[in-house]
Coordinates of N, CA and C in Angstrom, one line a residue:
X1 N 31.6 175.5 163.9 CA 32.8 174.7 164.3 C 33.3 175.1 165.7
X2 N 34.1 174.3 166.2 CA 34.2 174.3 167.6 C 35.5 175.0 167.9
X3 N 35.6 176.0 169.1 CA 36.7 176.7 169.6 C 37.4 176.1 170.6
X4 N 38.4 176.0 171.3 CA 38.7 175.9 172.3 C 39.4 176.6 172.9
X5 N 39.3 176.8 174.4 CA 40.2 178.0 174.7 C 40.8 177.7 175.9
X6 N 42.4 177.7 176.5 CA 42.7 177.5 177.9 C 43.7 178.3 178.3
X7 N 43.8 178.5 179.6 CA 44.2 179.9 179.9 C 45.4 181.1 179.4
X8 N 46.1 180.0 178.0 CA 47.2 181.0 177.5 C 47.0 180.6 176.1
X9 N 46.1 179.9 175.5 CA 46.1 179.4 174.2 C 44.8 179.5 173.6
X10 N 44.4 179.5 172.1 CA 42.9 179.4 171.4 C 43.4 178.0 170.5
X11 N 42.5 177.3 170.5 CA 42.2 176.1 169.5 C 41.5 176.6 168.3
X12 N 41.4 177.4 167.1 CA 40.2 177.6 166.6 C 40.2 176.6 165.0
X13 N 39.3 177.2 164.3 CA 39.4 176.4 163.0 C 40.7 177.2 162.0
X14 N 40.6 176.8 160.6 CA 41.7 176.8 159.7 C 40.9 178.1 159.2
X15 N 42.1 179.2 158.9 CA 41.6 180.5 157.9 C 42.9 180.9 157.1
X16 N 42.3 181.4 155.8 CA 43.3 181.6 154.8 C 44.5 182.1 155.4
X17 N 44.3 182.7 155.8 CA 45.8 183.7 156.6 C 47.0 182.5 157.2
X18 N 46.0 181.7 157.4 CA 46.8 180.4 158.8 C 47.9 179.7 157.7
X19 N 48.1 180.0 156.1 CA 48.7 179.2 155.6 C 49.9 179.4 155.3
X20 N 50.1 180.6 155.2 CA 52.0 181.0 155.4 C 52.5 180.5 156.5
X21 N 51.9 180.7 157.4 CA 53.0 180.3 158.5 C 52.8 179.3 158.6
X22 N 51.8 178.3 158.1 CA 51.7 177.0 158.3 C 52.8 176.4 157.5
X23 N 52.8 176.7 156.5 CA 54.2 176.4 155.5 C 55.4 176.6 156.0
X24 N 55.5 177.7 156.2 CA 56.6 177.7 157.0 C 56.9 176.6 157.7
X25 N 56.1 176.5 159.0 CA 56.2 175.3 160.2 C 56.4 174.3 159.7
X26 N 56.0 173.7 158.1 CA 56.3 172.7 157.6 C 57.4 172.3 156.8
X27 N 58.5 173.8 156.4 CA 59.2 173.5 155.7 C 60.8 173.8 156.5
X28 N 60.4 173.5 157.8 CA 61.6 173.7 158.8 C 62.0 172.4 158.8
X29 N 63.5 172.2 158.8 CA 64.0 170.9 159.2 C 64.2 170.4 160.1
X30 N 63.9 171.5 161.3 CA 64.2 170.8 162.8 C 62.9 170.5 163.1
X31 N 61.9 171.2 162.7 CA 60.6 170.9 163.4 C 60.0 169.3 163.0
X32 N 60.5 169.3 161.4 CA 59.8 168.7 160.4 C 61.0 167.3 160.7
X33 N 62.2 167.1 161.8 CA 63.0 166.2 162.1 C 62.2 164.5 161.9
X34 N 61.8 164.7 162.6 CA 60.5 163.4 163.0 C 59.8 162.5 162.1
X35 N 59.4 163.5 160.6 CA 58.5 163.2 159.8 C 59.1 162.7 158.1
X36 N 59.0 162.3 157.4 CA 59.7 161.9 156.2 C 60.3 162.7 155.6
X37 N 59.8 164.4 155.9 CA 60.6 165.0 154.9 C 59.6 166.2 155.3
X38 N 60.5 167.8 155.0 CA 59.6 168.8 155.1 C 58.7 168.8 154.0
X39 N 58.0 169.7 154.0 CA 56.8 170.0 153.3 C 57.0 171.3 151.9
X40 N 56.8 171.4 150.9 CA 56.9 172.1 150.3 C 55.2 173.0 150.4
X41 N 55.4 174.1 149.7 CA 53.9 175.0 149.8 C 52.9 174.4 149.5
X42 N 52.4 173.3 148.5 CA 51.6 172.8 147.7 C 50.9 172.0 148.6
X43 N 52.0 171.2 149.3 CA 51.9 170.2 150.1 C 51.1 170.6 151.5
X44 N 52.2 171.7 151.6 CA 52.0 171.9 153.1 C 49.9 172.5 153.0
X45 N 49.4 173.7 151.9 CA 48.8 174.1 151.4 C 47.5 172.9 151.5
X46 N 47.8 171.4 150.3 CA 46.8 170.6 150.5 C 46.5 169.8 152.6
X47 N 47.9 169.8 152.8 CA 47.6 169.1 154.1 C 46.3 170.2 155.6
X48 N 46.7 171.5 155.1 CA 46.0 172.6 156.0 C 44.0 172.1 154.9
X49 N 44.3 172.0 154.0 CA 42.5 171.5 152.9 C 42.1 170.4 153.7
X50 N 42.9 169.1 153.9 CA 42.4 168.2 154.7 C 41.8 168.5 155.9
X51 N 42.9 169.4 157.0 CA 42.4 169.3 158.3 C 41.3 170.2 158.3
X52 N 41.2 171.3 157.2 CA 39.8 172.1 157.5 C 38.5 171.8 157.0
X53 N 39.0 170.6 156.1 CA 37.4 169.9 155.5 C 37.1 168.9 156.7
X54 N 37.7 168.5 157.0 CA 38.1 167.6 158.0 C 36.9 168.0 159.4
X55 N 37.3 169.8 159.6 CA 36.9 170.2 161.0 C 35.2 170.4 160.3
X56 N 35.6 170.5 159.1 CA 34.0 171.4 158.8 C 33.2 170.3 158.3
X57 N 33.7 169.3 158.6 CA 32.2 168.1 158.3 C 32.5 167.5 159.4
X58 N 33.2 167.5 160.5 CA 32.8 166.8 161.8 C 33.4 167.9 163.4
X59 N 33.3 168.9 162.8 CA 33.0 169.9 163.7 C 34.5 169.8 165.2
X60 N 35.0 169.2 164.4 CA 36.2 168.9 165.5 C 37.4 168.3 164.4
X61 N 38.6 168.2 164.9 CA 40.2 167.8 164.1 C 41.3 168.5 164.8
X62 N 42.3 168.8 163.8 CA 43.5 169.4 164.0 C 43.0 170.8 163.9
X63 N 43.1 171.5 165.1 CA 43.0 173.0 165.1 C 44.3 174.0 164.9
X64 N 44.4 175.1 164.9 CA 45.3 176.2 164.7 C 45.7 176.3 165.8
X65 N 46.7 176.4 166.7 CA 46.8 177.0 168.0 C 47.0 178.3 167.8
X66 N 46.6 179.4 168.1 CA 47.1 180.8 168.6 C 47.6 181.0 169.9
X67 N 48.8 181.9 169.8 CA 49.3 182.1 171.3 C 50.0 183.5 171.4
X68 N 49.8 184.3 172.1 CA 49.9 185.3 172.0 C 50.2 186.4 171.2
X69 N 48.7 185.7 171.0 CA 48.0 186.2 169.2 C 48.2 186.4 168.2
X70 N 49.3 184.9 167.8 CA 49.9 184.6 166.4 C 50.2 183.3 166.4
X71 N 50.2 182.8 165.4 CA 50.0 181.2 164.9 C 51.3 180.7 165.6
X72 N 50.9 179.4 166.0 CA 52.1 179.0 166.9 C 52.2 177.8 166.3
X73 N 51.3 177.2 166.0 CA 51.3 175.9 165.0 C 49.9 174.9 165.2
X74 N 49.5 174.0 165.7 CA 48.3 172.8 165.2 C 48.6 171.8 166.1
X75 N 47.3 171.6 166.4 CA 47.3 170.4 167.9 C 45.4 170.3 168.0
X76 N 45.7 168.9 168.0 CA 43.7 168.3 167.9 C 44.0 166.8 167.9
X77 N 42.4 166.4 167.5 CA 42.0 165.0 167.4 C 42.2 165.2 166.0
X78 N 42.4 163.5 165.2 CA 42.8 163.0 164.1 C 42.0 161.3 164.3
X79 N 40.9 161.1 163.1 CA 41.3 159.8 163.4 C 42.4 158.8 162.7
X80 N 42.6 157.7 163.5 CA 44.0 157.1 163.1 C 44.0 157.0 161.5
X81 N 44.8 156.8 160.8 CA 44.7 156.5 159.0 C 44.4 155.1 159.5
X82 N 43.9 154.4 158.5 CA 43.7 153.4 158.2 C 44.5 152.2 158.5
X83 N 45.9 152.3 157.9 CA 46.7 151.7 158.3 C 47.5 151.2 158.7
X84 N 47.3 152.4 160.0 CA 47.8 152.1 161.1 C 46.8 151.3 162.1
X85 N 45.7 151.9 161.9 CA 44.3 151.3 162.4 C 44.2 149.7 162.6
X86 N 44.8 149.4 161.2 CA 44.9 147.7 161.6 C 45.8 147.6 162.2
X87 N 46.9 147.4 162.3 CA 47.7 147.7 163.3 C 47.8 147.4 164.4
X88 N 46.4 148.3 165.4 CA 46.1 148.2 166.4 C 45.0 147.5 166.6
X89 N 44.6 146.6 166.0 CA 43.4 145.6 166.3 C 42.1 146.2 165.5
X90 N 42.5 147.2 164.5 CA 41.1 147.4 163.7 C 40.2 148.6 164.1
X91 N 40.3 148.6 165.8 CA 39.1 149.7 166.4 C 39.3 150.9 166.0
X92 N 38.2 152.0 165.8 CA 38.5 153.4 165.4 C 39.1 154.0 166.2
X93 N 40.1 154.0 167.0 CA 41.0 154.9 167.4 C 41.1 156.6 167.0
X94 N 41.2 157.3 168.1 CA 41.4 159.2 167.7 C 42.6 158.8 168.5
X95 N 43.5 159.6 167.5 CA 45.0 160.1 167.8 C 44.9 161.4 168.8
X96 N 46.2 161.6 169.1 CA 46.1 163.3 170.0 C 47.2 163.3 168.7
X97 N 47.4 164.7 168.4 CA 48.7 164.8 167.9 C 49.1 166.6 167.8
X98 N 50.2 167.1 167.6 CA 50.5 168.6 167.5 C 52.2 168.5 166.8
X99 N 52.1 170.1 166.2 CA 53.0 170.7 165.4 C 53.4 171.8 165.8
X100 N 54.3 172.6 166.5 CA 54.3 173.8 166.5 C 55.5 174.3 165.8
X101 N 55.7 175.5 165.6 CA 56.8 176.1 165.0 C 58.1 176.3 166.0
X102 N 59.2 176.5 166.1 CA 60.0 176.3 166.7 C 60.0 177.6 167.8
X103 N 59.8 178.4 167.5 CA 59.7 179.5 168.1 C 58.5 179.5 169.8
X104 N 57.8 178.4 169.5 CA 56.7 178.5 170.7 C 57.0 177.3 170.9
X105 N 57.8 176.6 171.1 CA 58.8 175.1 171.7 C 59.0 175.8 172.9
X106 N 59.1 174.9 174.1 CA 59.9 175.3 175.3 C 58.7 176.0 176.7
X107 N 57.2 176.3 176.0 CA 56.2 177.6 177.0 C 55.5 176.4 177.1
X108 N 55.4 175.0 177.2 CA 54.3 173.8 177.4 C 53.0 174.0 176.5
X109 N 53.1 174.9 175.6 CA 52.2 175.4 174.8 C 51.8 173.7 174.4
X110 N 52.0 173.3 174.1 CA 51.6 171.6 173.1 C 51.2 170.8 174.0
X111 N 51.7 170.6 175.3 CA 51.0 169.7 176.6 C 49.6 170.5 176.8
X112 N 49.6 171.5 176.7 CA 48.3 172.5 177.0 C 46.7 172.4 176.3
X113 N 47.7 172.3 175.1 CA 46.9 172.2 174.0 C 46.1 171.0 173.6
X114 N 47.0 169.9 173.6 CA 46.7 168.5 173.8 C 45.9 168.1 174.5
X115 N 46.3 168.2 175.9 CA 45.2 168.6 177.0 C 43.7 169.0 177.0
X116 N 43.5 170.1 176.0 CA 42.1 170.5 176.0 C 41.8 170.0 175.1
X117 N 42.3 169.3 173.8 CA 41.7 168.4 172.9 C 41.4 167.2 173.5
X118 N 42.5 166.2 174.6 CA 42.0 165.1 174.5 C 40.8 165.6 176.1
X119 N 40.3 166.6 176.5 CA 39.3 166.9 177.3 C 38.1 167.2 176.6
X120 N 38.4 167.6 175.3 CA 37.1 167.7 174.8 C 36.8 166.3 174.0
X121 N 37.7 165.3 173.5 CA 38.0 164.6 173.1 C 36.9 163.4 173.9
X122 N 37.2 163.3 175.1 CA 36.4 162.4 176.2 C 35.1 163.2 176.6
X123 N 35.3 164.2 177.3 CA 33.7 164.9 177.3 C 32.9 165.6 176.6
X124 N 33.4 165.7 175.4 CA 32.2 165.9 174.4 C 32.0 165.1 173.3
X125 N 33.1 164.7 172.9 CA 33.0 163.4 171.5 C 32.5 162.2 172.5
X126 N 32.8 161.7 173.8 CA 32.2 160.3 174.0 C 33.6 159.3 173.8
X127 N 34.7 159.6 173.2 CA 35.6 158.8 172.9 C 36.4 157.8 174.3
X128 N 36.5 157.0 174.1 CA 36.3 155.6 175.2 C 38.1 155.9 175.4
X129 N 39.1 155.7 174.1 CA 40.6 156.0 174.4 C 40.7 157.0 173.0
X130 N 42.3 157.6 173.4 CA 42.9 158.3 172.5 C 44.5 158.2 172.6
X131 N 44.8 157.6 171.6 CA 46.3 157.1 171.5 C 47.3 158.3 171.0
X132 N 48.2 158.1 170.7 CA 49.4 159.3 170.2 C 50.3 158.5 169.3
X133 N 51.0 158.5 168.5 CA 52.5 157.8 168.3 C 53.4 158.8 167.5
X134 N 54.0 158.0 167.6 CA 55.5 159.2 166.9 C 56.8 158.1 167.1
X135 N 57.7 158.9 165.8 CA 58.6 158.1 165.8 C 59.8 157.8 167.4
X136 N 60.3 156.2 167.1 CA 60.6 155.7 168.8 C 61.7 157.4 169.1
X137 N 62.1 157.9 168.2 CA 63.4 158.9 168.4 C 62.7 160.2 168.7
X138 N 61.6 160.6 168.6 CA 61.3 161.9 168.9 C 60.5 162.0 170.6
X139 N 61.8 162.2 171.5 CA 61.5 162.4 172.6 C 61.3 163.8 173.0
X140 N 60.9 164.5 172.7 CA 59.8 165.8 173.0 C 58.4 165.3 172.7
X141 N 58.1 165.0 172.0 CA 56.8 164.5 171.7 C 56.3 163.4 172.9
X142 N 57.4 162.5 172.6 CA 56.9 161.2 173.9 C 57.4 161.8 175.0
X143 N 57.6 162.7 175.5 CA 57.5 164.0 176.7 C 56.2 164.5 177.0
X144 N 55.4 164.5 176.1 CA 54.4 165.8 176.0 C 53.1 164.3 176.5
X145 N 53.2 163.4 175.4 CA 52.3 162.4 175.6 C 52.6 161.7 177.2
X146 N 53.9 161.7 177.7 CA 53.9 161.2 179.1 C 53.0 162.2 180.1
X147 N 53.4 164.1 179.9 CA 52.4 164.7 180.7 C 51.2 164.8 180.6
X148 N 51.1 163.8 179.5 CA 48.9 163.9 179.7 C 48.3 162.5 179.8
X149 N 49.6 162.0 180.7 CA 49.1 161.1 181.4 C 49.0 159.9 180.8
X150 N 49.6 159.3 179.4 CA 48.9 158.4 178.3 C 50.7 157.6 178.9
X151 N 50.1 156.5 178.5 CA 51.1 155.4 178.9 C 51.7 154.5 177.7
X152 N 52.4 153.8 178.1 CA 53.2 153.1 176.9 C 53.5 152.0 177.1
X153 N 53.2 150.7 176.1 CA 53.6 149.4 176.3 C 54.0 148.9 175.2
X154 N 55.6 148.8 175.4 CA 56.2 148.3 174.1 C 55.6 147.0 173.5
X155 N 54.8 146.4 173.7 CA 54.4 145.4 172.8 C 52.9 145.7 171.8
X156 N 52.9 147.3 172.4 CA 52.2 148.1 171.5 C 52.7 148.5 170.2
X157 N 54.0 148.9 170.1 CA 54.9 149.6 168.9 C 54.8 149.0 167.5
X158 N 55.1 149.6 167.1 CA 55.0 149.1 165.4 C 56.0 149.6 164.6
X159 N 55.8 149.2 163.6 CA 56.6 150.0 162.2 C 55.6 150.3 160.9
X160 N 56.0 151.8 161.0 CA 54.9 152.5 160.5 C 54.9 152.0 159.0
X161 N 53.5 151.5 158.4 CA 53.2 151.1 157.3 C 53.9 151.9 155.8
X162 N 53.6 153.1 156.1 CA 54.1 154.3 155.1 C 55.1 154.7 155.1
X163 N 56.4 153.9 156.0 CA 57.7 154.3 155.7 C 58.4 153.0 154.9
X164 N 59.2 153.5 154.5 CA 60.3 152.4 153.9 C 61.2 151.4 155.0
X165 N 61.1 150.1 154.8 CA 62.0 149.3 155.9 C 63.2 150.1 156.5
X166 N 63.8 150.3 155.4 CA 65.3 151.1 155.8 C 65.4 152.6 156.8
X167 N 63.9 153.0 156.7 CA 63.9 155.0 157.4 C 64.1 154.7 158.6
X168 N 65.0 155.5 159.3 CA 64.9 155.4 160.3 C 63.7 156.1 161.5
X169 N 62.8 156.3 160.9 CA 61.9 157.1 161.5 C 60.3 155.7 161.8
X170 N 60.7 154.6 161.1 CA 59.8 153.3 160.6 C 59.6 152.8 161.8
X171 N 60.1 152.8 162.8 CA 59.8 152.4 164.7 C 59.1 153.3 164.7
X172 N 57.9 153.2 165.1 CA 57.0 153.7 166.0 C 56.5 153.4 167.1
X173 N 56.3 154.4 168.0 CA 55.6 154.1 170.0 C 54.1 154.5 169.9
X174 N 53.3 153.4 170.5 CA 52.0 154.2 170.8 C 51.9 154.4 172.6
X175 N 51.3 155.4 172.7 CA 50.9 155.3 173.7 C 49.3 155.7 173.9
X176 N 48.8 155.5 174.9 CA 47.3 155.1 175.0 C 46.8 155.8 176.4
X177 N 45.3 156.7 176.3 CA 44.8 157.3 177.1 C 43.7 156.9 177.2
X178 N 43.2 156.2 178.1 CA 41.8 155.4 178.4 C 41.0 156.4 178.9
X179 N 39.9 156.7 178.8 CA 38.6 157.2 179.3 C 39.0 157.1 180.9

């Protein structure tokens, strides 16, 4: 499975150890602001099974970030779910996306990170674009996606299939990084 490494961070795969603090990261409310709802252990537990089966049948995904040599939280390629996929005209789309824990917020650690995923993302997977989205209110995120260069056209946006009309989190932004 594949590493990545850039000059203050490691991308690697998922190891048992990675799952306390992963939980953790999940069961914060500030972190977890953005998303429908924190994560309880089980949850958080199945969602780390996904991204590691994930890396270990296609050798790439959502990696661990390490940063000064303790888990900082998760940043990789994802492909889009399904249905969001239609959404966007059907094509197989890879997302960028990242999580960190609140404590490694603020060191560009997740622009960085992103960065060498969507670099290996274009020079070694072949991938033509790689989009991002997040809800229209989480502007750190659509901060991080502006420094890697990925652009935004509101007649791109949507409302995310898997929320409820009423969530305020159901606006979603894409933005888009072409080859």
């Amino acid at each position: 499975m594949t590493t990545l490494t850039t000059e203050r961070l490691t991308l690697r795969p998922w190891t048992p150890a990675d799952r306390e603090p992963f939980a953790e990261l999940n069961a914060d409310p500030e972190v977890m602001e953005h998303f429908p709802s924190v994560l309880d252990r089980a949850a958080s537990d199945a969602l780390a099974d996904r991204f590691e089966t994930r890396m270990a049948h296609q050798g790439w995904g959502l990696w661990v970030v390490e940063a000064q040599g303790r888990f900082a939280g998760m940043a990789g390629l994802n492909p889009v779910p399904p249905e969001v996929r239609a959404l966007l005209g059907g094509s197989p789309p890879v997302e960028v996306g990242w999580r960190f824990a609140r404590w490694a917020w603020g060191h560009g650690w997740a622009t960085e990170a992103a960065h060498a995923a969507v670099r290996h993302g274009f020079d070694m997977l072949g991938l033509k674009e790689i989009v991002s989205f997040t809800a229209a209110g989480n502007l750190r995120s659509r901060a991080v996606m502006e420094r890697l260069g990925m652009t935004h056209d509101p007649a791109d946006d949507f409302d995310h299939p898997a929320l409820a009309a009423d969530s305020p989190l159901r606006h979603h932004v894409l933005y888009r990084l072409p080859r």
